[in-house]
Coordinates of C-alpha atoms in Angstrom, one line a residue:
M246 CA 22.1 149.8 39.3
G247 CA 23.0 150.8 35.7
Q248 CA 20.4 150.7 33.0
T249 CA 21.2 149.6 29.4
T250 CA 20.0 152.1 26.8
E251 CA 20.5 152.6 23.1
I252 CA 23.2 155.1 24.0
N253 CA 25.4 153.0 26.2
R254 CA 25.0 149.5 24.7
E255 CA 28.1 150.0 22.5
D256 CA 30.0 151.2 25.6
I257 CA 29.0 148.2 27.5
L258 CA 30.1 145.9 24.7
E259 CA 33.4 147.7 24.5
C260 CA 34.0 147.2 28.2
A261 CA 33.2 143.5 27.9
L262 CA 35.7 143.2 25.1
E263 CA 38.3 145.1 27.1
I264 CA 37.8 142.6 30.0
G265 CA 38.1 139.7 27.5
R266 CA 41.3 141.2 26.0
C267 CA 42.9 141.7 29.4
M268 CA 42.0 138.2 30.4
V269 CA 43.8 136.7 27.3
Q270 CA 46.8 138.9 28.1
S271 CA 46.8 137.6 31.6
G272 CA 46.7 134.0 30.7
A273 CA 43.1 132.9 30.4
E274 CA 42.1 130.2 28.0
V275 CA 39.8 131.4 25.2
R276 CA 36.8 129.4 26.4
R277 CA 36.7 131.3 29.6
V278 CA 37.0 134.6 27.7
E279 CA 34.2 133.8 25.4
D280 CA 32.0 132.6 28.3
T281 CA 32.8 135.7 30.3
I282 CA 31.8 138.1 27.5
S283 CA 28.6 136.2 26.8
R284 CA 27.6 136.3 30.4
I285 CA 28.2 140.0 30.7
M286 CA 26.2 140.9 27.6
K287 CA 23.3 138.6 28.8
A288 CA 23.3 140.5 32.1
Y289 CA 22.7 143.7 30.1
G290 CA 19.8 142.4 28.0
A291 CA 21.5 140.7 25.1
K292 CA 19.2 138.1 23.5
S293 CA 22.2 136.2 22.1
S294 CA 26.0 136.7 21.8
E295 CA 28.4 135.3 19.2
V296 CA 31.9 135.5 20.6
F297 CA 35.1 134.5 18.8
S298 CA 38.4 134.7 20.5
I299 CA 42.0 133.7 19.7
T300 CA 45.2 134.8 21.3
A301 CA 45.4 137.7 18.8
L302 CA 41.8 138.9 18.5
V303 CA 38.4 138.9 20.3
L304 CA 35.3 139.5 18.1
T305 CA 31.7 139.8 19.3
T306 CA 28.3 140.2 17.7
V307 CA 25.4 140.9 20.0
K308 CA 21.7 140.7 19.2
W309 CA 19.7 142.8 21.7
E310 CA 16.1 142.2 22.8
N311 CA 14.7 144.8 20.5
G312 CA 16.3 143.1 17.5
T313 CA 19.2 145.5 16.9
K314 CA 22.7 144.1 16.5
S315 CA 26.1 145.4 17.6
T316 CA 29.5 144.1 16.5
Q317 CA 32.9 145.1 17.9
A318 CA 36.5 143.6 17.8
K319 CA 39.6 144.2 19.7
R320 CA 43.1 143.4 18.7
I321 CA 45.3 141.7 21.3
N322 CA 48.9 142.7 21.3
G323 CA 51.0 140.3 23.3
F324 CA 50.1 138.1 26.2
G325 CA 51.7 136.7 29.3
T326 CA 51.0 135.2 32.6
N327 CA 49.6 137.3 35.4
L328 CA 47.3 135.1 37.4
R329 CA 46.5 137.7 40.0
K330 CA 45.1 140.1 37.3
L331 CA 43.3 137.2 35.7
E332 CA 41.6 136.5 39.0
C333 CA 40.8 140.3 39.3
Y334 CA 39.2 140.4 35.9
N335 CA 37.3 137.2 36.7
A336 CA 36.0 138.7 39.9
L337 CA 35.1 141.9 38.1
A338 CA 33.0 139.9 35.5
R339 CA 31.2 138.2 38.3
Y340 CA 30.4 141.6 40.0
I341 CA 29.2 143.0 36.7
C342 CA 26.8 140.1 36.1
R343 CA 25.4 140.4 39.6
N344 CA 25.1 144.2 39.8
R345 CA 25.0 145.6 36.3
P346 CA 27.1 148.8 37.1
G347 CA 27.4 151.7 34.8
V348 CA 30.0 152.1 32.1
E349 CA 31.9 154.6 34.2
E350 CA 32.2 152.3 37.2
I351 CA 33.4 149.4 35.0
Q352 CA 36.0 151.6 33.3
K353 CA 37.2 152.8 36.7
R354 CA 37.6 149.3 38.1
L355 CA 39.5 148.3 34.9
E356 CA 41.9 151.2 35.4
E357 CA 42.4 150.2 39.1
I358 CA 43.3 146.6 38.1
A359 CA 45.7 147.9 35.4
R360 CA 47.3 150.3 37.9
S361 CA 47.7 147.7 40.6
R362 CA 51.1 148.0 42.4
K363 CA 54.0 145.8 41.3
R364 CA 55.7 143.9 44.0
T365 CA 59.2 144.2 42.6
W366 CA 61.2 143.0 45.7
L367 CA 58.8 140.0 46.0
D368 CA 59.2 139.2 42.4
I369 CA 63.0 139.3 42.6
L370 CA 62.8 136.9 45.6
C371 CA 60.5 134.5 43.8
Y372 CA 62.8 134.3 40.8
M373 CA 65.7 133.5 43.0
I374 CA 63.8 131.0 45.2
S375 CA 62.2 129.2 42.2
A376 CA 65.5 128.7 40.4
G377 CA 67.4 127.8 43.6
A378 CA 64.8 125.3 44.9
L379 CA 64.5 123.5 41.6
T380 CA 68.3 123.2 41.3
V381 CA 68.4 121.4 44.6
F382 CA 65.2 119.4 43.5
F383 CA 67.2 118.2 40.5
G384 CA 70.1 117.0 42.6
G385 CA 72.3 120.1 43.0
N386 CA 73.8 121.1 46.4
L387 CA 73.2 124.3 48.3
L388 CA 76.1 126.1 46.5
D389 CA 74.5 125.2 43.2
G390 CA 71.2 126.4 44.5
L391 CA 72.7 129.8 45.5
A392 CA 74.3 130.1 42.0
A393 CA 71.0 129.4 40.3
G394 CA 69.3 131.8 42.6
I395 CA 71.7 134.6 41.7
L396 CA 71.1 133.8 38.0
G397 CA 67.4 134.0 38.7
L398 CA 68.1 137.6 39.7
F399 CA 69.6 138.3 36.3
V400 CA 66.6 136.6 34.6
F401 CA 64.3 139.0 36.5
F402 CA 66.1 142.0 35.1
F403 CA 66.1 140.5 31.6
D404 CA 62.3 140.2 31.9
Q405 CA 61.9 143.7 33.2
L406 CA 64.1 145.4 30.7
L407 CA 63.7 143.3 27.5
K408 CA 60.5 141.3 27.7
T409 CA 57.9 143.9 26.6
A410 CA 54.5 143.3 25.0
T411 CA 55.9 144.1 21.6
A412 CA 59.2 142.2 21.9
N413 CA 59.7 139.1 19.8
K414 CA 59.3 136.3 22.4
L415 CA 61.5 133.8 20.5
V416 CA 64.4 136.3 20.1
Y417 CA 64.1 137.3 23.7
T418 CA 64.1 133.7 24.9
L419 CA 67.1 132.8 22.8
F420 CA 69.1 135.8 24.0
A421 CA 68.1 135.4 27.7
C422 CA 69.0 131.7 27.7
M423 CA 72.3 132.3 26.0
V424 CA 73.3 135.0 28.5
T425 CA 72.1 132.9 31.4
G426 CA 74.1 130.0 30.1
W427 CA 77.3 132.1 29.8
L428 CA 76.8 133.4 33.4
A429 CA 76.3 129.9 34.7
I430 CA 79.5 128.7 33.1
L431 CA 81.3 131.8 34.5
F432 CA 80.0 131.1 38.0
V433 CA 81.2 127.5 38.0
S434 CA 84.6 128.5 36.7
L435 CA 84.9 131.0 39.5
G436 CA 83.9 128.4 42.1
L437 CA 80.4 129.6 42.7
G438 CA 78.7 126.4 42.0
D439 CA 79.8 122.8 41.6
H440 CA 77.5 121.2 39.1
L441 CA 76.9 123.3 35.9
D442 CA 74.2 120.9 34.6
K443 CA 72.1 121.2 37.8
I444 CA 72.4 125.0 37.8
M445 CA 71.2 125.2 34.3
M446 CA 68.3 122.8 34.9
G447 CA 67.0 125.0 37.7
D448 CA 67.2 128.2 35.6
I449 CA 65.7 126.5 32.5
M450 CA 62.4 126.2 34.5
L451 CA 62.1 130.0 34.5
F452 CA 61.8 130.0 30.7
I453 CA 59.6 126.8 30.1
P454 CA 56.3 128.0 28.5
T455 CA 54.1 126.4 31.2
L456 CA 51.0 128.4 30.3
A457 CA 51.1 127.5 26.7
L458 CA 51.6 123.8 27.5
C459 CA 48.6 123.8 29.9
N460 CA 46.2 125.9 27.8
S461 CA 46.9 124.4 24.4
L462 CA 45.3 121.1 25.2
K463 CA 42.5 122.7 27.3
D464 CA 41.6 124.9 24.3
M465 CA 41.5 122.0 21.9
L466 CA 39.4 119.9 24.3
H467 CA 36.8 122.7 24.3
G468 CA 36.8 122.8 20.5
D469 CA 39.1 125.8 20.0
I470 CA 41.4 123.9 17.7
L471 CA 42.9 127.0 16.1
T472 CA 44.0 128.5 19.4
G473 CA 45.2 125.2 20.8
V474 CA 47.3 124.5 17.8
Y475 CA 48.7 128.1 17.9
R476 CA 49.7 127.7 21.6
S477 CA 51.2 124.3 20.9
I478 CA 53.4 125.7 18.1
E479 CA 54.3 128.6 20.4
A480 CA 55.4 126.2 23.1
I481 CA 57.5 124.1 20.7
L482 CA 59.2 127.2 19.2
I483 CA 59.9 128.6 22.7
A484 CA 61.4 125.3 23.7
A485 CA 63.6 125.4 20.6
A486 CA 64.7 128.9 21.5
I487 CA 65.6 127.7 25.0
A488 CA 67.6 124.8 23.7
G489 CA 69.3 127.1 21.1
G490 CA 70.3 129.7 23.8
F491 CA 71.8 127.1 26.1
F492 CA 73.4 125.3 23.2
I493 CA 75.2 128.4 22.0
A494 CA 76.3 129.2 25.5
N495 CA 77.8 125.7 26.0
V496 CA 79.4 125.7 22.5
T497 CA 81.0 129.2 22.8
L498 CA 82.1 129.2 26.5
G499 CA 81.7 125.6 27.6
G500 CA 84.4 124.2 25.2
G501 CA 81.8 122.2 23.2
Y502 CA 81.4 119.6 25.9
V503 CA 79.1 119.5 28.9
N504 CA 79.8 117.2 31.9
V505 CA 76.4 115.8 33.0
V506 CA 76.6 114.3 36.4
E507 CA 74.2 111.3 36.5
Q508 CA 72.3 112.3 39.6
G509 CA 68.6 113.2 39.4
P510 CA 65.7 113.7 41.7
N511 CA 65.3 110.0 42.4
T512 CA 68.6 110.0 44.3
V513 CA 67.6 112.9 46.5
H514 CA 65.9 112.2 49.8
L515 CA 62.1 112.2 49.6
A516 CA 61.8 115.0 52.2
V517 CA 64.2 117.2 50.3
Q518 CA 62.2 116.5 47.1
T519 CA 58.9 117.3 48.7
I520 CA 60.1 120.5 50.5
T521 CA 61.9 121.9 47.3
A522 CA 58.8 121.0 45.2
I523 CA 56.6 123.0 47.6
I524 CA 59.2 125.9 47.8
G525 CA 59.4 125.9 43.9
S526 CA 55.6 126.0 43.7
V527 CA 55.5 128.9 46.1
G528 CA 58.1 130.7 44.1
F529 CA 56.3 130.1 40.8
S530 CA 53.0 131.1 42.4
V531 CA 54.5 134.6 43.1
F532 CA 56.3 134.4 39.7
F533 CA 52.8 134.2 38.1
H534 CA 51.4 136.9 40.4
I535 CA 48.9 134.8 42.3
E536 CA 47.2 136.5 45.2
R537 CA 48.8 135.7 48.6
D538 CA 45.8 134.0 50.1
K539 CA 45.9 131.4 47.4
I540 CA 49.7 130.8 47.2
W541 CA 49.8 128.0 49.7
T542 CA 46.8 126.3 48.0
A543 CA 48.8 126.3 44.8
A544 CA 52.0 125.1 46.6
V545 CA 50.1 122.1 48.1
G546 CA 49.2 121.2 44.5
G547 CA 52.9 121.1 43.7
A548 CA 53.6 118.7 46.5
I549 CA 50.6 116.5 45.5
A550 CA 51.9 116.3 42.0
W551 CA 55.4 115.2 42.9
L552 CA 54.3 112.7 45.6
V553 CA 51.7 111.1 43.2
L554 CA 54.4 110.9 40.5
L555 CA 56.8 109.2 42.9
L556 CA 54.1 106.8 44.1
A557 CA 52.9 106.0 40.6
S558 CA 56.5 105.5 39.3
N559 CA 57.1 102.9 42.0
I560 CA 53.8 101.1 41.2
V561 CA 53.6 101.1 37.3
E562 CA 57.3 101.7 36.5
N563 CA 56.3 103.4 33.3
L564 CA 57.2 107.1 32.7
F565 CA 54.2 107.9 30.5
L566 CA 51.6 106.3 32.9
A567 CA 53.3 107.8 36.0
N568 CA 53.1 111.3 34.6
A569 CA 49.5 110.8 33.3
I570 CA 48.4 109.7 36.8
A571 CA 50.1 112.7 38.5
A572 CA 48.6 115.0 35.9
I573 CA 45.1 113.6 36.6
A574 CA 45.6 114.1 40.4
V575 CA 46.8 117.7 40.1
C576 CA 44.1 118.6 37.5
F577 CA 41.4 117.2 39.8
Y578 CA 43.0 119.2 42.7
S579 CA 43.1 122.5 40.8
E580 CA 39.5 122.1 39.5
M581 CA 38.2 121.4 43.0
A582 CA 40.2 124.3 44.5
A583 CA 38.8 126.6 41.8
R584 CA 35.2 125.6 42.6
I585 CA 35.7 126.0 46.3
L586 CA 37.6 129.4 46.1
K587 CA 35.7 130.8 43.1
A588 CA 38.8 131.4 41.0
P589 CA 40.1 130.2 37.6
A590 CA 41.6 126.7 37.7
N591 CA 44.8 127.9 36.0
I592 CA 45.7 129.7 39.3
F593 CA 46.2 126.4 41.0
L594 CA 47.2 124.2 38.0
I595 CA 50.1 126.1 36.5
P596 CA 52.3 126.4 39.6
A597 CA 51.5 122.8 40.6
V598 CA 52.4 121.3 37.3
I599 CA 55.9 122.8 37.4
A600 CA 57.2 119.8 39.4
L601 CA 56.1 117.5 36.6
L602 CA 57.8 119.3 33.7
P603 CA 60.9 117.5 32.3
G604 CA 63.4 120.3 32.8
K605 CA 66.1 117.7 33.7
D606 CA 65.5 115.6 30.6
F607 CA 65.2 118.6 28.3
Y608 CA 68.6 120.0 29.5
Q609 CA 70.3 116.6 29.2
A610 CA 69.0 116.3 25.6
V611 CA 70.6 119.7 24.9
A612 CA 73.8 118.7 26.6
A613 CA 73.9 115.4 24.6
L614 CA 73.5 117.4 21.4
V615 CA 76.4 119.7 22.4
N616 CA 78.6 116.6 23.2
G617 CA 77.7 115.0 19.9
D618 CA 76.2 112.0 21.6
I619 CA 73.2 111.4 19.2
Q620 CA 72.1 108.2 21.0
Q621 CA 71.9 109.9 24.3
F622 CA 70.2 112.9 22.7
Y623 CA 67.5 110.5 21.3
L624 CA 67.0 108.9 24.7
E625 CA 66.7 112.2 26.6
G626 CA 64.5 113.6 23.9
E627 CA 62.2 110.6 24.0
A628 CA 62.0 110.9 27.8
T629 CA 61.1 114.6 27.4
F630 CA 58.4 113.9 24.8
T631 CA 57.0 110.9 26.8
T632 CA 56.7 113.0 30.0
L633 CA 54.9 115.9 28.2
L634 CA 52.6 113.4 26.4
G635 CA 51.8 111.8 29.7
I636 CA 50.9 115.1 31.2
E637 CA 48.7 116.1 28.3
V638 CA 46.9 112.8 28.2
G639 CA 46.4 113.1 32.0
F640 CA 44.8 116.5 31.5
L641 CA 42.6 115.0 28.8
I642 CA 41.4 112.1 31.0
A643 CA 40.9 114.4 34.1
F644 CA 38.9 116.9 31.9
I645 CA 36.6 114.1 30.7
M646 CA 36.2 112.5 34.2
F647 CA 35.8 115.8 36.1
T648 CA 33.3 117.3 33.6
K649 CA 31.1 114.2 33.6
T650 CA 31.3 113.7 37.3
Y651 CA 30.8 117.3 38.2
G652 CA 28.0 117.6 35.7
F653 CA 26.3 114.5 37.1
F654 CA 26.3 115.7 40.7
R655 CA 25.3 119.2 39.7
E656 CA 22.4 117.9 37.8
G657 CA 21.5 115.8 40.8
V658 CA 21.6 118.8 43.1
E659 CA 19.4 120.8 40.7
R660 CA 16.9 118.0 40.4
Y661 CA 16.8 117.6 44.2
K662 CA 16.1 121.4 44.6
Y663 CA 13.4 121.2 42.0
L664 CA 11.7 118.3 43.6
K665 CA 11.9 119.9 47.0
W666 CA 10.3 123.1 45.5
M667 CA 7.6 121.0 43.8
H668 CA 6.8 119.3 47.1
K669 CA 6.5 122.6 49.0
S670 CA 4.3 124.1 46.3
T671 CA 1.8 121.2 46.4
K672 CA 1.2 121.6 50.1

């Protein structure tokens, strides 16, 4: 078991900051990063730790038991979504807190996580499955799903070749969506696909900033207003880049008019909706690099989200309330799964919430803008905003309810253990 000395305290702090930096780059919310660093430093004898983290920087000042202080910072260049690595870093932090290993062992484990093998063939398959399944989910036929799946293959190569840590995310998204739109129009003109709108709806889901949408509110709820606002602005700008890319594609090759077939998920058989929601969640679970033993747990969350949304829509007949109820259900599910499986809640939340995101309304708003139908653009934009607002409010309510409920039961269990110990000690 490693011993913390005057010599290696700075090294321990550097390792803790490196874990925090990697967690942010993998998709962790800043609250989790700050808590992880604080726990690691406490395990190595820190009297107190002041940790400040945003998506671009992590800064820590530690006061040791002998009164000395250490301060270090790490710049964070770029971040994405790799939930498998996030789980690995979370597990490493738990291991460090339990066993207090030496600096060399921590550095070795960090290198092993960074060098972990890429599953290229599986990633390609998940891009294709995700886009294809959601195209059918939005009302497309099997040929449309095949076309969207092939386009998902192109998106994969775009990500591998162009989406680097230093690349401008907005420029990349605009370019990738524009080229994807051009290819979708070409496919339909060649007979590979019947409904251009459904194909584009499925492929749009590969670009929607799910992590930013989920983490922005969670950060603000925990008091990290700066990071939450930053992520919200990022999500809005990426959404604008997505809209801009498909808008340019439709104007340049689509003849300036988009034929939107009025057929959505509600006209698709319930079994087909549920199956494609599960398949889409499985695809996005691999897309976000979740470990295989947790993929189906995340996929079940996707089915729960969609079924609750359908049930709530039939009962309340209100788009905002229906999405809020579905978001509450999926948030509770992800938090419970996280507690049971000892993993970050985002691993189960992000793939599951995909089924709720308004990809159909978002695309139809862009299509209405291309067609010059301002009234329809307003209606579809309102539906998109209402859906997102319902999801965020649902997260807010679930956070408050779960935190209070979980805290109440946890306090009760701790009190029971204490009373039991007191009873034994008095005998």
